[in-house]
Coordinates of C-alpha atoms in Angstrom, one line a residue:
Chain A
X1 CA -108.9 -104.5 -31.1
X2 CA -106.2 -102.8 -33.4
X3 CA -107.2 -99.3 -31.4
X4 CA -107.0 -101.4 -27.5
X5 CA -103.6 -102.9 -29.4
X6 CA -102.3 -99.1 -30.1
X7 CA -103.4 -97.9 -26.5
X8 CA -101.5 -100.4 -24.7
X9 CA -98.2 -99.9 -26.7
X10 CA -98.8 -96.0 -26.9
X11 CA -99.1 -96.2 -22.7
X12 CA -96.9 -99.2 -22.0
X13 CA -94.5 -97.3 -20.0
X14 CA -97.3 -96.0 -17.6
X15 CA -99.4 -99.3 -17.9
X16 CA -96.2 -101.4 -16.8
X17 CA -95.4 -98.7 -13.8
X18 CA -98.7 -99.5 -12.7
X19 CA -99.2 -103.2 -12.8
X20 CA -95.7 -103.9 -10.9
X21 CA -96.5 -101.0 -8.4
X22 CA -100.1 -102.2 -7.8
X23 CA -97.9 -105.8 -7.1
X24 CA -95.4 -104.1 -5.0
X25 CA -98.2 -102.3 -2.6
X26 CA -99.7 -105.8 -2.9
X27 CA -96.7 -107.7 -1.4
X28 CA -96.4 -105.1 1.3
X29 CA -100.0 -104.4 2.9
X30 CA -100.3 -108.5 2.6
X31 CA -97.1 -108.1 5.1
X32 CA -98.1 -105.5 7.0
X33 CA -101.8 -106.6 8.0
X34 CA -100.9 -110.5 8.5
X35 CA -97.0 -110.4 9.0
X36 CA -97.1 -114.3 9.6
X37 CA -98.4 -114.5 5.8
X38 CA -96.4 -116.9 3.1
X39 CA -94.9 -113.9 2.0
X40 CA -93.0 -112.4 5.0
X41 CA -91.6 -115.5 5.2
X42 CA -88.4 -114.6 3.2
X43 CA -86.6 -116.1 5.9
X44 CA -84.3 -117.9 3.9
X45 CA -80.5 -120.2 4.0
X46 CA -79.5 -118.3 1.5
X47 CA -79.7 -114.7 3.1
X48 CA -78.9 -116.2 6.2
X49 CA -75.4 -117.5 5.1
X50 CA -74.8 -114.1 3.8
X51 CA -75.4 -112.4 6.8
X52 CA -74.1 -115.2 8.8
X53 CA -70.4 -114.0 7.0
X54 CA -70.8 -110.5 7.6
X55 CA -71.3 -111.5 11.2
X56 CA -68.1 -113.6 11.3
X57 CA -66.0 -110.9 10.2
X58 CA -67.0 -108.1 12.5
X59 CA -67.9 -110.1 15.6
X60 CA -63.9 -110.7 16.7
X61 CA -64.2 -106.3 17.0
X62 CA -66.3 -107.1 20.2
X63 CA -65.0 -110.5 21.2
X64 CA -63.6 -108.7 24.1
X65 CA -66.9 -106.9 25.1
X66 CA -69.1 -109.9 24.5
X67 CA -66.5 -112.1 26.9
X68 CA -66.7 -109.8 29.2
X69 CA -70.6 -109.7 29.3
X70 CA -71.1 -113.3 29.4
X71 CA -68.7 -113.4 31.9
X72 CA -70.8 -110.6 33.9
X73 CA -73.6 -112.7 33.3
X74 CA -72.0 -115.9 34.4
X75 CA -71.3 -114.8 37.7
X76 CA -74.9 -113.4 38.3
X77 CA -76.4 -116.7 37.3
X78 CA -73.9 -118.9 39.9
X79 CA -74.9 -116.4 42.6
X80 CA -78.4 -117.9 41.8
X81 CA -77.1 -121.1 41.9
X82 CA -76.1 -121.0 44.9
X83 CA -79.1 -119.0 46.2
X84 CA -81.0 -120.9 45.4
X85 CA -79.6 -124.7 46.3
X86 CA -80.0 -123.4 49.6
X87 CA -83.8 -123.3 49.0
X88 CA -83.8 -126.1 47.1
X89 CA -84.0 -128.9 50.3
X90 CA -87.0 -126.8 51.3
X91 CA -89.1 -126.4 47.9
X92 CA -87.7 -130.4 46.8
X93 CA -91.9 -131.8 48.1
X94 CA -93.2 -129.2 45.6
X95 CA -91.3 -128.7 42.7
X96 CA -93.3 -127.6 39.5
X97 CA -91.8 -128.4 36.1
X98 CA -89.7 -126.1 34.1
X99 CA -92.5 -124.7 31.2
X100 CA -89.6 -122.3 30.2
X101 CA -86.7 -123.7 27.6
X102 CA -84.0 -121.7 27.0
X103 CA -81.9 -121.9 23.2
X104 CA -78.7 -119.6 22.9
X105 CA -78.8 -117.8 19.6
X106 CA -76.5 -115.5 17.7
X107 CA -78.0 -112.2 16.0
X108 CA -76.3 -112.0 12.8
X109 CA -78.3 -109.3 11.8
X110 CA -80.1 -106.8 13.4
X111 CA -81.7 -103.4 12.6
X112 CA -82.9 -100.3 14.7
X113 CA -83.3 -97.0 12.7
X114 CA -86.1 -98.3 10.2
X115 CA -90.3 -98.1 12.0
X116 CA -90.7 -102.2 11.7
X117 CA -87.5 -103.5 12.6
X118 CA -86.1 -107.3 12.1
X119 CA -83.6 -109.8 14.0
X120 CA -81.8 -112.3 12.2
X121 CA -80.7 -115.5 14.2
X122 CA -78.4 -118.4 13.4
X123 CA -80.9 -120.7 15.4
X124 CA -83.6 -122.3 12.7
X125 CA -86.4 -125.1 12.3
X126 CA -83.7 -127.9 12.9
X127 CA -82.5 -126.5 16.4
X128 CA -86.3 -126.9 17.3
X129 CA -87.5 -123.1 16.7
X130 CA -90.8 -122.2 16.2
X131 CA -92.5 -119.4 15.3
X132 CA -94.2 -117.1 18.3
X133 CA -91.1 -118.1 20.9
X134 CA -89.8 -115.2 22.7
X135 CA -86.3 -113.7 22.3
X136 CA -84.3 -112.3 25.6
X137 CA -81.5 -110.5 25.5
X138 CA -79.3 -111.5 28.8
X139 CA -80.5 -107.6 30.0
X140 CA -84.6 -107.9 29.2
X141 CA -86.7 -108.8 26.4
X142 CA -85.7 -108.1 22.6
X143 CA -88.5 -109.7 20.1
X144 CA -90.1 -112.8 18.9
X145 CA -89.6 -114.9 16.4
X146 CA -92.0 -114.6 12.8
X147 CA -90.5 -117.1 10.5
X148 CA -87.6 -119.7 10.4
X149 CA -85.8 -121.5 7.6
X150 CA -83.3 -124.9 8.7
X151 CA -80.9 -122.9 10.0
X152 CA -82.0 -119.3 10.4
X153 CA -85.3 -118.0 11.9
X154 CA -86.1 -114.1 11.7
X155 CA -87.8 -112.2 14.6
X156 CA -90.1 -108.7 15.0
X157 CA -87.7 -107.2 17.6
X158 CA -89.4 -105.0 19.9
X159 CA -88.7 -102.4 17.9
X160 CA -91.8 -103.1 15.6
X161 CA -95.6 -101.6 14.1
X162 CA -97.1 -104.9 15.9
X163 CA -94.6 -105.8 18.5
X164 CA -96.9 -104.8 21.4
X165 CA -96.0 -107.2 25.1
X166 CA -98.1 -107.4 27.9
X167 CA -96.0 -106.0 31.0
X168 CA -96.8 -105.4 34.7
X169 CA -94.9 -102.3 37.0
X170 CA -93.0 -104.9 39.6
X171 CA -93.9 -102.4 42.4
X172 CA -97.7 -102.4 42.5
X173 CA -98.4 -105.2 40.3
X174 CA -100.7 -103.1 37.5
X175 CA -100.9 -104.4 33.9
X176 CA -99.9 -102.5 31.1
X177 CA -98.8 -102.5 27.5
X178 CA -95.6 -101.6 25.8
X179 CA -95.5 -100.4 22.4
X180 CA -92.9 -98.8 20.2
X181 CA -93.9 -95.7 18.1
X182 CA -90.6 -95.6 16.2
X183 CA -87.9 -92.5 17.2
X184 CA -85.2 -93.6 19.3
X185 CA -84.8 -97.2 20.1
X186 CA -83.7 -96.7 23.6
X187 CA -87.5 -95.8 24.4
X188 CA -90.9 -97.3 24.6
X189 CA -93.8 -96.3 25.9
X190 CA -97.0 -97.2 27.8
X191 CA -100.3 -96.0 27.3
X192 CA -103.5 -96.0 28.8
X193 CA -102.4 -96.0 32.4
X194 CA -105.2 -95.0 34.7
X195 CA -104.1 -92.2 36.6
X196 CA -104.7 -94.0 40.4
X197 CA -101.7 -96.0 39.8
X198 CA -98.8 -94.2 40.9
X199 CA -95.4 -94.2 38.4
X200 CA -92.2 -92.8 39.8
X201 CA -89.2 -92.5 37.8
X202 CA -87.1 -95.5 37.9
X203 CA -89.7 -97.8 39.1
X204 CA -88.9 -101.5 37.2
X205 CA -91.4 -102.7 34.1
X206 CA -91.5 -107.1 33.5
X207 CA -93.2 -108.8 31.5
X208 CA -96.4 -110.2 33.0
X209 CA -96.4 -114.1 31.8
X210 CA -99.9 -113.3 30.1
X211 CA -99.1 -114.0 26.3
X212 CA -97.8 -117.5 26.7
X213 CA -94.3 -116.0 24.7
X214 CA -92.2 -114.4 27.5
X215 CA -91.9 -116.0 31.1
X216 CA -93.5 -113.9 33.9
X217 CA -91.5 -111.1 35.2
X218 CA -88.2 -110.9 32.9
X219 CA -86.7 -107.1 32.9
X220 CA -88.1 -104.8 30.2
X221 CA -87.0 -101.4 31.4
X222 CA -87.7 -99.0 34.1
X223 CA -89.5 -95.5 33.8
X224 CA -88.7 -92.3 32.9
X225 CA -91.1 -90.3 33.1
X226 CA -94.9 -90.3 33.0
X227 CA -97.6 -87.8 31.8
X228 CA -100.8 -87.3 31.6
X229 CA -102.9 -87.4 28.5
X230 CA -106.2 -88.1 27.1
X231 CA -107.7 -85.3 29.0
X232 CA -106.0 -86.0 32.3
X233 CA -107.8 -89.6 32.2
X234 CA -105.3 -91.4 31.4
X235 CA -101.2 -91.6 31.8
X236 CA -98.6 -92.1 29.7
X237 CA -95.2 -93.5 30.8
X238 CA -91.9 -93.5 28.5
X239 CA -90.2 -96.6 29.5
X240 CA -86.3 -97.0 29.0
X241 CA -85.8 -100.1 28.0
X242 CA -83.0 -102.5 29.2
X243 CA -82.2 -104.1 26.0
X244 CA -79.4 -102.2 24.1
X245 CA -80.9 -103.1 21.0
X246 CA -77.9 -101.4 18.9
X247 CA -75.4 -104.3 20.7
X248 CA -77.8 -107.4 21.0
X249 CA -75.2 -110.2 20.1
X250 CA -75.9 -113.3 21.7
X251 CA -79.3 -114.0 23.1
X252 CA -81.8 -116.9 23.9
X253 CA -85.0 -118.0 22.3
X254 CA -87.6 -119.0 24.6
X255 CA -89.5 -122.0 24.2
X256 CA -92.6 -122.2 26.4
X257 CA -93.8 -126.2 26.7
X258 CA -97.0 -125.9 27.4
X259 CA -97.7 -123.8 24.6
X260 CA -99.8 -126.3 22.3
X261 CA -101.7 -127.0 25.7
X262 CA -102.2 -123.2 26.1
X263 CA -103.1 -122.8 22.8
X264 CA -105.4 -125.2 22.8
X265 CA -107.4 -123.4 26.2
X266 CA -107.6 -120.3 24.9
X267 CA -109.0 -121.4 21.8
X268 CA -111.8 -123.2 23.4
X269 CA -112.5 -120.2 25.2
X270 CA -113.3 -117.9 22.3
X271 CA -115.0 -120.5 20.3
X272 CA -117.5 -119.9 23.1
Chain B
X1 CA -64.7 -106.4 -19.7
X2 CA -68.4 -107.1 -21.3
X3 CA -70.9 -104.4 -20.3
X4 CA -73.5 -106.7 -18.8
X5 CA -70.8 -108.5 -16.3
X6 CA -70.2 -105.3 -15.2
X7 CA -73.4 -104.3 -14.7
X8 CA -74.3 -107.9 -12.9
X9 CA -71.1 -107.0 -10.5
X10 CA -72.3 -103.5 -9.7
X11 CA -75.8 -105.1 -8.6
X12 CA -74.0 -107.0 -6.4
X13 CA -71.4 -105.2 -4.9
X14 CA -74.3 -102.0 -4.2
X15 CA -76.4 -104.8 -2.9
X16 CA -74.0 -106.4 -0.8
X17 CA -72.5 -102.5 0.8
X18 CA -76.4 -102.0 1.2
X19 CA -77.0 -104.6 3.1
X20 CA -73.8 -105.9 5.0
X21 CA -72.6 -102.2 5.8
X22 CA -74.9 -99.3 5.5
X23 CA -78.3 -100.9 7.2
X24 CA -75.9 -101.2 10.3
X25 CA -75.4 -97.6 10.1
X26 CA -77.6 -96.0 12.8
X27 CA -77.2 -92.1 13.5
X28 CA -79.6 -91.1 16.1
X29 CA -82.4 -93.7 15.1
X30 CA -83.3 -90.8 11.6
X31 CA -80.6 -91.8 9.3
X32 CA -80.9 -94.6 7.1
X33 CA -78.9 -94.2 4.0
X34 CA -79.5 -96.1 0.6
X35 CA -76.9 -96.4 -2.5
X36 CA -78.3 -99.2 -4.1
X37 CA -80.5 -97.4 -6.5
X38 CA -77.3 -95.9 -8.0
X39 CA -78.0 -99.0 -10.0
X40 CA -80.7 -97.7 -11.4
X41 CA -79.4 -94.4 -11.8
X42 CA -76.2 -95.5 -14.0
X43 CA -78.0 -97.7 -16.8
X44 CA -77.6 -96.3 -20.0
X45 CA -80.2 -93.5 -21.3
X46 CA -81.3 -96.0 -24.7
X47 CA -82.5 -98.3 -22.0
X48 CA -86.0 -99.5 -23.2
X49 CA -89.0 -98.1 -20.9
X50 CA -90.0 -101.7 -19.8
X51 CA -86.9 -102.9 -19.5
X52 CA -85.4 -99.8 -17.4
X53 CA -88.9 -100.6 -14.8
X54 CA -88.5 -103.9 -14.7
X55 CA -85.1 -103.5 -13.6
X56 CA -86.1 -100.9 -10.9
X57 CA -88.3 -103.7 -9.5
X58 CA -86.0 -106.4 -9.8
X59 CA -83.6 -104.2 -7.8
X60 CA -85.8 -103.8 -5.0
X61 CA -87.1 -107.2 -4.8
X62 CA -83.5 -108.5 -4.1
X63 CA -82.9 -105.5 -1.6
X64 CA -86.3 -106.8 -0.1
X65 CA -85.3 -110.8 -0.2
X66 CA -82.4 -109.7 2.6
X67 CA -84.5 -107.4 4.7
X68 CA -87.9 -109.3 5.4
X69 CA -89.8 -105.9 3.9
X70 CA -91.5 -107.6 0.6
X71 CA -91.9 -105.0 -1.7
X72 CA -90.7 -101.7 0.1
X73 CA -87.8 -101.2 -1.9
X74 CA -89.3 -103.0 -5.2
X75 CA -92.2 -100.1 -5.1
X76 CA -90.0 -97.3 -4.5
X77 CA -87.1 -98.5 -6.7
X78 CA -89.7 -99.2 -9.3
X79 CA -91.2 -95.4 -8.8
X80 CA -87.4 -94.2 -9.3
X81 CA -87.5 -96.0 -12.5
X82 CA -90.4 -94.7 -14.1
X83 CA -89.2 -91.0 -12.8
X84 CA -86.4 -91.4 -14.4
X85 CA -86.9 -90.4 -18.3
X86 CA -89.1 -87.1 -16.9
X87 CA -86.0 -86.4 -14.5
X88 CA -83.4 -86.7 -17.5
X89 CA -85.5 -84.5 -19.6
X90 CA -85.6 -82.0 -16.5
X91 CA -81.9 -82.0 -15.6
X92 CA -81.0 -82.0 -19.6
X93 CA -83.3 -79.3 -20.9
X94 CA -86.2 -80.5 -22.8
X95 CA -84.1 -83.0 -24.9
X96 CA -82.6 -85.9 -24.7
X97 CA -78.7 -86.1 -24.8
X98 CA -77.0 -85.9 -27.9
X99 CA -73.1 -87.3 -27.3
X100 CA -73.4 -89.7 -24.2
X101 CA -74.5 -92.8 -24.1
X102 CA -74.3 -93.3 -20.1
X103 CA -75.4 -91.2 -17.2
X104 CA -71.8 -90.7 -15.4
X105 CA -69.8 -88.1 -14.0
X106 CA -67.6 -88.0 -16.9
X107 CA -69.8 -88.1 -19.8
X108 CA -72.4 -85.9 -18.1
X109 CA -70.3 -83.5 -15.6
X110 CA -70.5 -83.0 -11.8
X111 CA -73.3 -80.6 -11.5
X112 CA -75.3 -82.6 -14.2
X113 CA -74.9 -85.6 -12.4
X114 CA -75.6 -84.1 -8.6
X115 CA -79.0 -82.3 -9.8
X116 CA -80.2 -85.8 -11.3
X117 CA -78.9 -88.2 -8.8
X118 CA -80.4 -85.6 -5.7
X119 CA -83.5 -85.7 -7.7
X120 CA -84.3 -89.6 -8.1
X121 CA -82.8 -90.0 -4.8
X122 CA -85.1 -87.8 -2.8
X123 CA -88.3 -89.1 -4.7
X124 CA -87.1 -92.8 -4.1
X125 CA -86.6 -91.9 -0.1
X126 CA -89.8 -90.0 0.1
X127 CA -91.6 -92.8 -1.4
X128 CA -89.6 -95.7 0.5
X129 CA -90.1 -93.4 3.8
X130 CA -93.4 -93.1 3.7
X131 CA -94.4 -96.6 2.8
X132 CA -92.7 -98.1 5.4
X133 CA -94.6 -96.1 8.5
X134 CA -97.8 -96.7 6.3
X135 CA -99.7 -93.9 8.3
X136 CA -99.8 -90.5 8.1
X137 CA -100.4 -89.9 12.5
X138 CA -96.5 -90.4 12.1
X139 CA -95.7 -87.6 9.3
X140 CA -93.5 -85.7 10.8
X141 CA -91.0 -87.5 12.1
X142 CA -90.9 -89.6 8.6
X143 CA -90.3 -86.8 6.8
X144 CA -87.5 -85.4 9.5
X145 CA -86.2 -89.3 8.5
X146 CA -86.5 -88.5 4.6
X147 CA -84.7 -85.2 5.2
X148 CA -82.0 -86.3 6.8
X149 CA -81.2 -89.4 5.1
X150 CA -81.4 -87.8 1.4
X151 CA -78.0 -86.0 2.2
X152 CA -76.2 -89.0 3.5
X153 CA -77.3 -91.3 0.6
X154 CA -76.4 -89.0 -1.9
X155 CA -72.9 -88.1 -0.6
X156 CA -72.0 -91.5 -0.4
X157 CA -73.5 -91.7 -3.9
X158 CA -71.2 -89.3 -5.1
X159 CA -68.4 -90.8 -3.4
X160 CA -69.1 -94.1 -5.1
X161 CA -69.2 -92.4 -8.1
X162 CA -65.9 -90.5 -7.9
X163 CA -64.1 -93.5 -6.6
X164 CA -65.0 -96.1 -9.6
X165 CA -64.8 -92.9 -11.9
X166 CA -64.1 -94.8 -15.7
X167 CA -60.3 -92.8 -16.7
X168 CA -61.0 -91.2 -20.3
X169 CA -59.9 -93.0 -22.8

């Protein structure tokens, strides 16, 4: 006992290292394989509201650019308006519900440059957020949300190990999916392309409605160029994406409706 | 002004220009620079073992709290701290230091300090670095991220340093 005694105050230095490292790789692997554990959750007020001042100071430096961009977008959504009034009369018999909710959001804090990157947003559990709702961008998708607190919620942007979304190219109709493998956050990339469907530079990429979190077909990014790999099997595209992930200000978080009723289908179907 | 109020503001001022100014800074998606463990760096060199590593967590768990990345920083601001005694003896020459009490510029001189801070401050990146891409398929460009950050961090270190520089008394 007196010898065990001696060890552990001869070696405390190491021992110590050891126990709070074994704790740290703990915390994160418990993150990294199940990022919707307790512990990720660190979504809290008190971060928020510190972020949330950070925010207040430097957003009147782009109160001009971000007028102007809602402005841009203003004027693209009343063209739609009045697009599509005049199809309304016509469509008025059949009219399916709206699945789709849209909630305006402000980032007030946002990274790019790390591999896993996070959004903050001033939008939380009282404002009716939920975790798994998508988050646009007005220019194309930008994340979804992982945890929320009253009055903040925190989203995997794109930009993340895990963030992978089901998309479809809008010009033949061919399902895909979009990962990030870290690098520059103007770029994506799709793999696993089978090499009959032809990709030409520029052609559009949208989401494809299948994972319940993002409507069908919002923007994602267009191509830039494709190659072939796995042995000339497969292709690989490198999508630029629409989002300008270094600028995301204001964006909106998507609720889908019908998710619990989704949910609840899909379950039943693997239980199978 | 009392030592440990000092201290305490420190933590929060490097915590704060970690986390309100410097994770916004993004040079070509590579550079992510990190002062906070200056911290670390600064306590004084009779700093008991336990104390010095439970501070090097503590550190990182609060750098963690504002970044959603639970124990990142805590594991690699803890490895700083237990590297820390081996780096002093390496920078110092075998023995510990006879007529300072603190790890500063002016106690310690410029070259001192730059060959100790560099030295924690690569370690602490390399470790951070390659924890956070958790696989080695991505190797390279994590260590092109450690390389290139290590100089950023540790001129702003320096900066830091030079600016709050304590006038001799």
């Amino acid at each position: 006992m007196i010898n065990l005694l001696r060890f552990l105050h001869k070696h405390h230095f190491v021992l110590l290292f050891l126990l709070l490292e074994a704790f740290a790789v703990f915390m994160l692997t418990k993150s990294s394989n199940y990022h919707r554990s307790v512990v990720v959750n660190t979504t809290n007020d008190f971060a928020g509201e510190i972020f949330s001042i950070g925010d207040n100071i430097t957003s009147y430096f782009s109160l001009k650019q971000a007028n102007e961009k809602l402005a841009a977008e203003n004027a693209a959504l009343r063209n739609k308006i009045a697009y599509l009034s005049i199809l309304e009369d016509t469509i008025a018999s059949n009219k399916p519900d709206t699945i789709y909710h849209y909630l305006a959001a402000r980032v007030v804090s946002n990274t790019i440059n790390r591999r896993n990157n996070y959004i903050i947003l001033n939008k939380g559990s009282a404002d009716g957020v939920k975790p798994d709702m998508g988050i646009v961008s007005p220019n194309g998708i930008a994340g979804m949300v992982i945890g929320v607190s009253k009055h903040y919620s925190t989203a995997m942007s794109l930009l993340h190990k895990y963030a992978t979304v089901s998309v479809r190219f809008k010009n033949n109709d061919q399902l895909a999916n979009l990962s990030w493998y870290g690098g520059d956050y103007h770029y994506a990339t799709i793999e696993q392309i089978p090499t009959h469907i032809l990709l030409k530079q520029g052609d559009t990429v949208v989401t494809s409605g299948h994972s319940f979190i993002f409507p069908e077909g919002i923007m994602v990014g267009t191509i830039e160029e494709a190659y072939v790999t796995d042995g000339g099997d497969m292709n690989t595209a490198r999508i630029l994406l629409s989002t300008d992930f270094n600028r995301l200000k204001d964006v909106y978080i998507i609720e889908n409706q019908q998710r619990m009723e989704l949910d609840s289908l899909t379950k039943m179907h693997t239980n199978e | 002004m009392n030592k440990g109020i000092l201290g305490a503001l420190r933590l929060i001022g490097l915590v704060l220009l970690q986390v309100l100014i410097l994770n916004h800074i993004r040079i070509g998606g590579y550079i992510n620079p990190y002062v906070y463990p200056l911290f670390i760096l600064l306590l004084p060199f009779s700093i008991p073992g336990w104390l010095l590593l439970l501070a090097g967590f503590s550190t990182g768990l609060l750098v963690d709290f504002f970044m959603a990345t639970p124990g990142l920083h805590a594991g690699a601001t803890l490895f700083l701290a237990f590297m820390r005694p081996s780096v002093i003896r390496l920078v110092t020459g075998t023995r510990e230091p006879e007529n300072a009490s603190l790890p500063n510029l002016s106690t310690m001189g410029g070259r001192w300090f730059f060959a100790y801070s560099i030295t924690l401050i690569s370690l602490h990146h390399l470790f951070l670095f390659v924890c956070e891409s958790f696989s080695l398929l991505q190797l390279g460009s994590t260590l092109l991220r450690v390389i290139l950050s290590i100089p950023v961090s540790e001129v702003l270190i320096l900066m830091l340093v030079y600016l709050f520089k304590p006038s001799r008394k």
